[in-house]
mmCIF file of C-alpha atoms and ligand atoms in Angstrom:
data_model
loop_
_atom_site.group_PDB
_atom_site.id
_atom_site.type_symbol
_atom_site.label_atom_id
_atom_site.label_comp_id
_atom_site.label_asym_id
_atom_site.label_seq_id
_atom_site.Cartn_x
_atom_site.Cartn_y
_atom_site.Cartn_z
ATOM 1 C CA MET A 1 -61.367 39.610 -40.815
ATOM 2 C CA SER A 2 -64.482 37.563 -41.359
ATOM 3 C CA ASP A 3 -64.452 35.318 -44.388
ATOM 4 C CA PHE A 4 -67.880 33.970 -43.679
ATOM 5 C CA HIS A 5 -70.685 34.412 -46.185
ATOM 6 C CA TRP A 6 -74.076 34.651 -44.533
ATOM 7 C CA TYR A 7 -76.894 32.821 -46.247
ATOM 8 C CA PRO A 8 -80.347 32.170 -44.760
ATOM 9 C CA GLY A 9 -79.353 28.563 -43.952
ATOM 10 C CA HIS A 10 -76.294 29.714 -42.006
ATOM 11 C CA MET A 11 -78.305 32.294 -40.101
ATOM 12 C CA ALA A 12 -80.899 29.674 -39.125
ATOM 13 C CA LYS A 13 -78.116 27.323 -37.993
ATOM 14 C CA ALA A 14 -76.400 30.071 -35.991
ATOM 15 C CA LYS A 15 -79.700 30.973 -34.361
ATOM 16 C CA ARG A 16 -80.363 27.350 -33.369
ATOM 17 C CA ALA A 17 -76.844 27.046 -31.935
ATOM 18 C CA ILE A 18 -77.110 30.208 -29.859
ATOM 19 C CA LEU A 19 -80.591 29.307 -28.585
ATOM 20 C CA GLU A 20 -79.148 25.967 -27.393
ATOM 21 C CA ASP A 21 -76.303 27.753 -25.575
ATOM 22 C CA LEU A 22 -78.729 30.256 -24.044
ATOM 23 C CA LYS A 23 -80.544 27.402 -22.278
ATOM 24 C CA LEU A 24 -77.397 26.789 -20.228
ATOM 25 C CA ILE A 25 -76.656 30.313 -19.107
ATOM 26 C CA ASP A 26 -77.798 33.110 -16.803
ATOM 27 C CA VAL A 27 -75.990 36.160 -18.165
ATOM 28 C CA VAL A 28 -75.461 37.278 -21.776
ATOM 29 C CA ILE A 29 -72.347 39.346 -22.529
ATOM 30 C CA GLU A 30 -73.032 41.042 -25.840
ATOM 31 C CA LEU A 31 -70.037 42.374 -27.761
ATOM 32 C CA THR A 32 -70.139 45.144 -30.326
ATOM 33 C CA ASP A 33 -67.527 47.348 -32.028
ATOM 34 C CA ALA A 34 -67.217 50.763 -30.321
ATOM 35 C CA ARG A 35 -66.652 52.446 -33.701
ATOM 36 C CA ALA A 36 -70.150 51.532 -34.915
ATOM 37 C CA PRO A 37 -72.030 49.898 -32.049
ATOM 38 C CA LEU A 38 -75.435 49.688 -33.741
ATOM 39 C CA SER A 39 -74.241 48.508 -37.152
ATOM 40 C CA SER A 40 -72.095 45.819 -35.512
ATOM 41 C CA ARG A 41 -74.809 44.339 -33.292
ATOM 42 C CA ASN A 42 -77.801 42.167 -33.954
ATOM 43 C CA PRO A 43 -80.688 43.427 -31.817
ATOM 44 C CA ASP A 44 -82.494 40.068 -32.226
ATOM 45 C CA ILE A 45 -80.506 39.097 -29.126
ATOM 46 C CA ASN A 46 -82.979 41.215 -27.118
ATOM 47 C CA ASN A 47 -85.715 38.679 -27.840
ATOM 48 C CA MET A 48 -83.500 35.618 -27.695
ATOM 49 C CA ALA A 49 -82.026 36.581 -24.313
ATOM 50 C CA ASN A 50 -85.324 37.568 -22.744
ATOM 51 C CA GLY A 51 -85.191 36.970 -18.969
ATOM 52 C CA LYS A 52 -81.392 36.629 -18.800
ATOM 53 C CA GLY A 53 -78.958 38.988 -17.097
ATOM 54 C CA ARG A 54 -77.386 41.253 -19.721
ATOM 55 C CA ILE A 55 -74.296 43.359 -20.222
ATOM 56 C CA MET A 56 -73.047 45.204 -23.288
ATOM 57 C CA VAL A 57 -69.317 45.354 -24.021
ATOM 58 C CA MET A 58 -68.057 47.761 -26.669
ATOM 59 C CA SER A 59 -64.704 46.443 -27.892
ATOM 60 C CA LYS A 60 -61.903 48.233 -29.733
ATOM 61 C CA SER A 61 -62.509 51.416 -27.746
ATOM 62 C CA ASP A 62 -58.846 52.251 -28.420
ATOM 63 C CA LEU A 63 -59.782 52.774 -32.090
ATOM 64 C CA ALA A 64 -62.916 54.847 -31.385
ATOM 65 C CA GLU A 65 -63.224 58.495 -30.381
ATOM 66 C CA PRO A 66 -63.383 58.884 -26.560
ATOM 67 C CA SER A 67 -66.401 61.240 -26.619
ATOM 68 C CA GLY A 68 -68.198 58.732 -28.895
ATOM 69 C CA ASN A 69 -67.420 55.968 -26.393
ATOM 70 C CA ASP A 70 -69.030 58.010 -23.623
ATOM 71 C CA SER A 71 -72.112 58.811 -25.715
ATOM 72 C CA TRP A 72 -72.641 55.143 -26.595
ATOM 73 C CA THR A 73 -72.153 53.975 -23.001
ATOM 74 C CA GLN A 74 -74.888 56.404 -21.952
ATOM 75 C CA TYR A 75 -77.076 55.406 -24.907
ATOM 76 C CA PHE A 76 -77.099 51.741 -23.898
ATOM 77 C CA LYS A 77 -77.628 52.639 -20.234
ATOM 78 C CA ASP A 78 -80.681 54.625 -21.302
ATOM 79 C CA GLU A 79 -81.852 51.507 -23.131
ATOM 80 C CA GLY A 80 -81.604 49.609 -19.845
ATOM 81 C CA LEU A 81 -78.373 47.798 -20.733
ATOM 82 C CA ASP A 82 -75.309 48.129 -18.483
ATOM 83 C CA ALA A 83 -72.530 48.953 -20.913
ATOM 84 C CA ALA A 84 -68.791 49.547 -20.857
ATOM 85 C CA CYS A 85 -65.989 50.099 -23.345
ATOM 86 C CA VAL A 86 -62.892 47.929 -23.445
ATOM 87 C CA ASP A 87 -59.550 48.086 -25.186
ATOM 88 C CA MET A 88 -58.396 44.509 -25.235
ATOM 89 C CA LYS A 89 -55.025 45.441 -26.687
ATOM 90 C CA SER A 90 -54.089 47.062 -23.355
ATOM 91 C CA GLY A 91 -56.713 45.429 -21.137
ATOM 92 C CA SER A 92 -58.152 48.820 -20.240
ATOM 93 C CA GLY A 93 -61.782 48.567 -19.094
ATOM 94 C CA MET A 94 -61.674 44.830 -18.314
ATOM 95 C CA LYS A 95 -61.890 45.433 -14.540
ATOM 96 C CA ARG A 96 -65.145 47.299 -15.019
ATOM 97 C CA ILE A 97 -66.514 44.340 -17.012
ATOM 98 C CA ARG A 98 -65.766 41.981 -14.127
ATOM 99 C CA SER A 99 -67.692 44.212 -11.763
ATOM 100 C CA LEU A 100 -70.641 44.521 -14.196
ATOM 101 C CA LEU A 101 -70.617 40.746 -14.482
ATOM 102 C CA MET A 102 -70.680 40.366 -10.683
ATOM 103 C CA ASP A 103 -73.626 42.819 -10.520
ATOM 104 C CA ALA A 104 -75.524 40.914 -13.211
ATOM 105 C CA ALA A 105 -74.866 37.651 -11.370
ATOM 106 C CA GLU A 106 -75.972 39.220 -8.076
ATOM 107 C CA LYS A 107 -79.238 40.390 -9.658
ATOM 108 C CA LYS A 108 -79.796 36.888 -11.000
ATOM 109 C CA HIS A 109 -79.188 35.360 -7.536
ATOM 110 C CA GLU A 110 -81.654 37.800 -5.957
ATOM 111 C CA LYS A 111 -84.305 36.971 -8.535
ATOM 112 C CA ASP A 112 -83.821 33.241 -7.993
ATOM 113 C CA LYS A 113 -84.017 33.693 -4.215
ATOM 114 C CA ARG A 114 -87.335 35.506 -4.539
ATOM 115 C CA LYS A 115 -88.616 32.582 -6.595
ATOM 116 C CA GLY A 116 -87.403 30.200 -3.903
ATOM 117 C CA ILE A 117 -84.669 28.766 -6.147
ATOM 118 C CA ARG A 118 -81.377 28.096 -4.382
ATOM 119 C CA MET A 119 -78.562 28.253 -6.921
ATOM 120 C CA GLN A 120 -76.555 25.051 -6.709
ATOM 121 C CA ARG A 121 -73.985 26.055 -9.322
ATOM 122 C CA PRO A 122 -71.992 29.137 -10.334
ATOM 123 C CA VAL A 123 -73.618 31.845 -12.469
ATOM 124 C CA ARG A 124 -72.902 31.010 -16.089
ATOM 125 C CA ALA A 125 -72.289 33.547 -18.864
ATOM 126 C CA LEU A 126 -72.115 33.456 -22.657
ATOM 127 C CA VAL A 127 -70.212 35.894 -24.871
ATOM 128 C CA CYS A 128 -71.981 36.632 -28.124
ATOM 129 C CA GLY A 129 -71.780 38.936 -31.130
ATOM 130 C CA ILE A 130 -71.274 39.096 -34.876
ATOM 131 C CA PRO A 131 -67.910 38.011 -36.394
ATOM 132 C CA ASN A 132 -64.840 40.161 -35.745
ATOM 133 C CA VAL A 133 -66.115 42.105 -32.715
ATOM 134 C CA GLY A 134 -63.472 40.490 -30.476
ATOM 135 C CA LYS A 135 -65.369 37.589 -28.885
ATOM 136 C CA SER A 136 -62.413 35.177 -28.801
ATOM 137 C CA THR A 137 -60.040 37.906 -27.652
ATOM 138 C CA PHE A 138 -62.482 38.767 -24.862
ATOM 139 C CA ILE A 139 -62.830 35.172 -23.662
ATOM 140 C CA ASN A 140 -59.049 34.711 -23.689
ATOM 141 C CA SER A 141 -58.607 37.959 -21.801
ATOM 142 C CA MET A 142 -61.151 36.939 -19.134
ATOM 143 C CA ALA A 143 -59.539 33.521 -18.842
ATOM 144 C CA LYS A 144 -56.029 35.053 -18.833
ATOM 145 C CA ARG A 145 -54.912 32.345 -21.280
ATOM 146 C CA ASN A 146 -55.760 31.104 -24.781
ATOM 147 C CA VAL A 147 -58.891 29.051 -24.412
ATOM 148 C CA ALA A 148 -61.449 30.429 -26.833
ATOM 149 C CA LYS A 149 -62.611 28.031 -29.475
ATOM 150 C CA THR A 150 -63.378 29.757 -32.701
ATOM 151 C CA GLY A 151 -67.074 30.356 -33.029
ATOM 152 C CA ASN A 152 -67.123 31.849 -36.501
ATOM 153 C CA ARG A 153 -68.843 28.857 -38.032
ATOM 154 C CA PRO A 154 -72.382 28.242 -36.898
ATOM 155 C CA GLY A 155 -73.248 24.741 -35.842
ATOM 156 C CA VAL A 156 -69.658 23.525 -35.416
ATOM 157 C CA THR A 157 -69.730 20.631 -32.960
ATOM 158 C CA LYS A 158 -67.756 21.445 -29.869
ATOM 159 C CA GLY A 159 -67.601 20.102 -26.355
ATOM 160 C CA LYS A 160 -68.682 22.709 -23.830
ATOM 161 C CA GLN A 161 -66.042 23.886 -21.388
ATOM 162 C CA TRP A 162 -66.610 26.364 -18.599
ATOM 163 C CA ILE A 163 -63.959 28.812 -17.501
ATOM 164 C CA THR A 164 -64.034 30.259 -14.004
ATOM 165 C CA VAL A 165 -63.529 33.999 -14.412
ATOM 166 C CA SER A 166 -64.408 35.249 -10.931
ATOM 167 C CA LYS A 167 -65.618 33.642 -7.750
ATOM 168 C CA GLY A 168 -68.955 32.015 -8.581
ATOM 169 C CA ILE A 169 -68.933 33.044 -12.273
ATOM 170 C CA GLU A 170 -68.191 30.802 -15.217
ATOM 171 C CA LEU A 171 -67.921 31.648 -18.899
ATOM 172 C CA LEU A 172 -68.594 29.289 -21.788
ATOM 173 C CA ASP A 173 -65.337 28.869 -23.752
ATOM 174 C CA SER A 174 -66.999 29.122 -27.174
ATOM 175 C CA PRO A 175 -68.778 32.334 -28.146
ATOM 176 C CA GLY A 176 -72.340 32.563 -29.407
ATOM 177 C CA LEU A 177 -72.229 33.646 -33.013
ATOM 178 C CA LEU A 178 -74.750 36.224 -34.176
ATOM 179 C CA TRP A 179 -75.190 37.159 -37.822
ATOM 180 C CA PRO A 180 -74.914 40.805 -38.858
ATOM 181 C CA LYS A 181 -78.245 42.563 -39.147
ATOM 182 C CA ILE A 182 -77.958 44.723 -42.209
ATOM 183 C CA GLU A 183 -80.984 46.969 -42.144
ATOM 184 C CA ASP A 184 -79.798 49.649 -44.526
ATOM 185 C CA GLU A 185 -76.895 50.608 -46.785
ATOM 186 C CA LYS A 186 -75.313 52.668 -44.020
ATOM 187 C CA ALA A 187 -74.999 49.610 -41.756
ATOM 188 C CA ALA A 188 -73.524 47.578 -44.638
ATOM 189 C CA LEU A 189 -70.971 50.315 -45.340
ATOM 190 C CA ASN A 190 -70.035 50.612 -41.659
ATOM 191 C CA LEU A 191 -69.532 46.847 -41.372
ATOM 192 C CA ALA A 192 -67.432 46.814 -44.527
ATOM 193 C CA LEU A 193 -65.327 49.739 -43.269
ATOM 194 C CA LEU A 194 -64.707 47.826 -40.027
ATOM 195 C CA GLY A 195 -63.631 44.803 -42.057
ATOM 196 C CA SER A 196 -66.524 42.709 -40.745
ATOM 197 C CA MET A 197 -68.036 42.036 -44.126
ATOM 198 C CA ASN A 198 -66.616 40.638 -47.327
ATOM 199 C CA ASP A 199 -65.187 43.421 -49.442
ATOM 200 C CA GLU A 200 -66.271 41.784 -52.662
ATOM 201 C CA ALA A 201 -69.889 42.236 -51.603
ATOM 202 C CA ILE A 202 -69.420 45.974 -51.639
ATOM 203 C CA ASN A 203 -68.431 48.578 -54.197
ATOM 204 C CA ILE A 204 -65.087 50.057 -53.111
ATOM 205 C CA GLU A 205 -65.799 53.437 -54.718
ATOM 206 C CA ARG A 206 -68.988 53.719 -52.701
ATOM 207 C CA LEU A 207 -67.217 52.438 -49.567
ATOM 208 C CA VAL A 208 -64.333 54.899 -49.748
ATOM 209 C CA GLY A 209 -66.765 57.673 -50.766
ATOM 210 C CA GLU A 210 -68.593 57.045 -47.485
ATOM 211 C CA LEU A 211 -65.337 57.080 -45.514
ATOM 212 C CA ILE A 212 -64.324 60.369 -47.128
ATOM 213 C CA SER A 213 -67.661 61.947 -46.311
ATOM 214 C CA ILE A 214 -67.466 60.787 -42.653
ATOM 215 C CA MET A 215 -63.896 62.121 -42.381
ATOM 216 C CA ALA A 216 -64.764 65.397 -44.112
ATOM 217 C CA GLU A 217 -67.703 65.961 -41.810
ATOM 218 C CA ARG A 218 -66.298 64.835 -38.455
ATOM 219 C CA TYR A 219 -62.504 64.667 -38.775
ATOM 220 C CA PRO A 220 -61.639 67.293 -41.424
ATOM 221 C CA GLY A 221 -58.212 68.016 -39.921
ATOM 222 C CA ILE A 222 -56.876 64.594 -40.922
ATOM 223 C CA LEU A 223 -57.403 64.938 -44.672
ATOM 224 C CA SER A 224 -56.369 68.580 -44.782
ATOM 225 C CA GLY A 225 -53.318 68.102 -42.567
ATOM 226 C CA MET A 226 -51.984 65.015 -44.311
ATOM 227 C CA TYR A 227 -52.947 65.555 -47.940
ATOM 228 C CA GLY A 228 -53.790 69.242 -48.329
ATOM 229 C CA VAL A 229 -57.482 68.541 -48.924
ATOM 230 C CA SER A 230 -59.768 71.586 -48.700
ATOM 231 C CA ALA A 231 -63.231 71.759 -47.157
ATOM 232 C CA GLY A 232 -65.762 71.188 -49.925
ATOM 233 C CA ASP A 233 -63.513 68.922 -52.055
ATOM 234 C CA ASP A 234 -65.527 66.042 -53.486
ATOM 235 C CA ALA A 235 -64.305 62.434 -53.252
ATOM 236 C CA THR A 236 -62.463 62.597 -56.596
ATOM 237 C CA ALA A 237 -60.672 65.793 -55.603
ATOM 238 C CA VAL A 238 -59.731 64.271 -52.229
ATOM 239 C CA LEU A 239 -58.319 61.133 -53.872
ATOM 240 C CA SER A 240 -56.507 63.199 -56.503
ATOM 241 C CA LYS A 241 -54.812 65.326 -53.860
ATOM 242 C CA MET A 242 -53.951 62.233 -51.835
ATOM 243 C CA ALA A 243 -52.476 60.475 -54.870
ATOM 244 C CA GLY A 244 -50.483 63.621 -55.681
ATOM 245 C CA SER A 245 -49.069 64.068 -52.195
ATOM 246 C CA LEU A 246 -48.243 60.341 -51.900
ATOM 247 C CA ASN A 247 -46.737 60.249 -55.376
ATOM 248 C CA MET A 248 -49.211 57.608 -56.517
ATOM 249 C CA LEU A 249 -49.171 58.349 -60.210
ATOM 250 C CA GLN A 250 -50.073 56.385 -63.307
ATOM 251 C CA LYS A 251 -47.666 56.066 -66.262
ATOM 252 C CA GLY A 252 -48.802 59.304 -67.885
ATOM 253 C CA GLY A 253 -48.454 61.204 -64.587
ATOM 254 C CA GLU A 254 -52.205 61.104 -63.849
ATOM 255 C CA PRO A 255 -53.122 60.508 -60.168
ATOM 256 C CA ASP A 256 -53.776 56.827 -59.490
ATOM 257 C CA LEU A 257 -57.172 57.086 -57.802
ATOM 258 C CA ASP A 258 -57.553 53.313 -57.320
ATOM 259 C CA ARG A 259 -54.331 53.115 -55.334
ATOM 260 C CA ALA A 260 -55.276 56.165 -53.289
ATOM 261 C CA ARG A 261 -58.672 54.608 -52.576
ATOM 262 C CA GLN A 262 -57.160 51.338 -51.309
ATOM 263 C CA PHE A 263 -54.528 53.242 -49.321
ATOM 264 C CA LEU A 264 -57.164 55.347 -47.578
ATOM 265 C CA LEU A 265 -59.213 52.268 -46.686
ATOM 266 C CA ASP A 266 -56.210 50.292 -45.390
ATOM 267 C CA SER A 267 -54.918 53.263 -43.403
ATOM 268 C CA PHE A 268 -58.295 53.711 -41.727
ATOM 269 C CA ARG A 269 -58.578 50.009 -40.906
ATOM 270 C CA ASN A 270 -55.069 49.954 -39.477
ATOM 271 C CA GLY A 271 -55.910 52.891 -37.231
ATOM 272 C CA ASN A 272 -53.292 55.107 -38.915
ATOM 273 C CA TYR A 273 -55.595 58.127 -38.848
ATOM 274 C CA GLY A 274 -56.148 57.907 -35.104
ATOM 275 C CA ARG A 275 -59.356 57.253 -33.238
ATOM 276 C CA MET A 276 -62.544 57.569 -35.274
ATOM 277 C CA THR A 277 -66.156 56.682 -34.579
ATOM 278 C CA LEU A 278 -68.294 55.945 -37.627
ATOM 279 C CA GLU A 279 -71.729 56.400 -36.097
ATOM 280 C CA LEU A 280 -73.058 58.301 -33.096
ATOM 281 C CA PRO A 281 -76.290 57.757 -31.161
HETATM 282 P P1 G4P X 1 -64.310 37.354 -33.027
HETATM 283 O O1 G4P X 1 -63.958 36.201 -32.132
HETATM 284 O O2 G4P X 1 -65.487 38.133 -32.515
HETATM 285 O O3 G4P X 1 -64.481 37.010 -34.464
HETATM 286 O O4 G4P X 1 -63.095 38.410 -32.950
HETATM 287 P P2 G4P X 1 -61.572 38.177 -32.541
HETATM 288 O O5 G4P X 1 -61.442 37.973 -31.063
HETATM 289 O O6 G4P X 1 -60.988 37.139 -33.436
HETATM 290 O O7 G4P X 1 -60.971 39.607 -32.880
HETATM 291 C C1 G4P X 1 -60.983 40.142 -34.202
HETATM 292 C C2 G4P X 1 -59.825 41.098 -34.362
HETATM 293 O O8 G4P X 1 -60.033 42.239 -33.515
HETATM 294 C C3 G4P X 1 -58.475 40.528 -33.949
HETATM 295 O O9 G4P X 1 -57.506 41.112 -34.802
HETATM 296 C C4 G4P X 1 -58.282 41.086 -32.550
HETATM 297 O O10 G4P X 1 -56.925 41.168 -32.161
HETATM 298 C C5 G4P X 1 -58.881 42.463 -32.717
HETATM 299 N N1 G4P X 1 -59.336 43.037 -31.438
HETATM 300 C C6 G4P X 1 -60.159 42.488 -30.527
HETATM 301 N N2 G4P X 1 -60.381 43.335 -29.523
HETATM 302 C C7 G4P X 1 -59.689 44.467 -29.780
HETATM 303 C C8 G4P X 1 -59.536 45.725 -29.093
HETATM 304 O O11 G4P X 1 -60.104 45.997 -28.024
HETATM 305 N N3 G4P X 1 -58.752 46.657 -29.715
HETATM 306 C C9 G4P X 1 -58.126 46.418 -30.897
HETATM 307 N N4 G4P X 1 -57.388 47.395 -31.426
HETATM 308 N N5 G4P X 1 -58.254 45.245 -31.569
HETATM 309 C C10 G4P X 1 -59.029 44.286 -31.009
HETATM 310 P P3 G4P X 1 -56.883 40.350 -36.013
HETATM 311 O O12 G4P X 1 -56.093 41.335 -36.778
HETATM 312 O O13 G4P X 1 -57.966 39.603 -36.729
HETATM 313 O O14 G4P X 1 -55.986 39.287 -35.327
HETATM 314 P P4 G4P X 1 -54.588 39.531 -34.579
HETATM 315 O O15 G4P X 1 -53.705 40.165 -35.606
HETATM 316 O O16 G4P X 1 -54.819 40.405 -33.406
HETATM 317 O O17 G4P X 1 -54.195 38.141 -34.213
#
């Protein structure tokens, strides 16, 4: 989980660092969380990576709903961005990423050829994204060993190392760090639910209220099956029933809503309720 507080100075530093890295590379591999792909991306990369080859990788697809994964893959394709979902716990989807990367490199070679440039070096790629989207895990998975240097501090001095991931393609070993773009409360809540934002910055009642309303609307079977919640129960009624069925009671026998709230949040984050997507295109 990210423990990084974003202040304007940090964002400016991160932006400078990523712009420096972008000078060295041909292809940008943008990572986002499949459970909330818009909330967990910073679209400023579109401007910063202008002219580069691009691919979009949605990580943690094992935690997101399969039909949501398909909708988002299509959404990004419609936006002109080749996209794919990966589950880095099992490695599922990584083959497809290699082939997208080869395609992006091929396109780059073709473009250079038309301009009369003969590429003297391998195509170079940079992984980038906001904290906690799986950048280091992705680099290690591509490299098939632990190489990724942590990139969760902007402006950390680091020697650049290139990892050969396929014939003619190299990946920078340290990811480009983007700052979260929080455009509305919904995005902030999604990021907090994913554990990509400091909890103390957010009101837990509001956070769990949002989770309950998403579950009630899209995954009603979970709350009714596990805790006997009925359709139409408000957040307090849901938490009360949960606390009752889990025997989370205060001294006087009253349901302990705070414990139920924390339990619901932790269970969601640990994937105990199965695959859930927080936002759809
Ligand atoms: P970052 O560099 O972008 O900050 O992300 P990082 O690779 O550190 O990954 C953040 C967390 O997400 C890690 O868990 C990592 O294991 C997990 N993760 C990455 N990709 C996937 C995926 O496709 N599926 C699932 N289920 N999890 C993924 P952690 O709890 O912080 O660390 P650890 O317990 O795995 O060591």
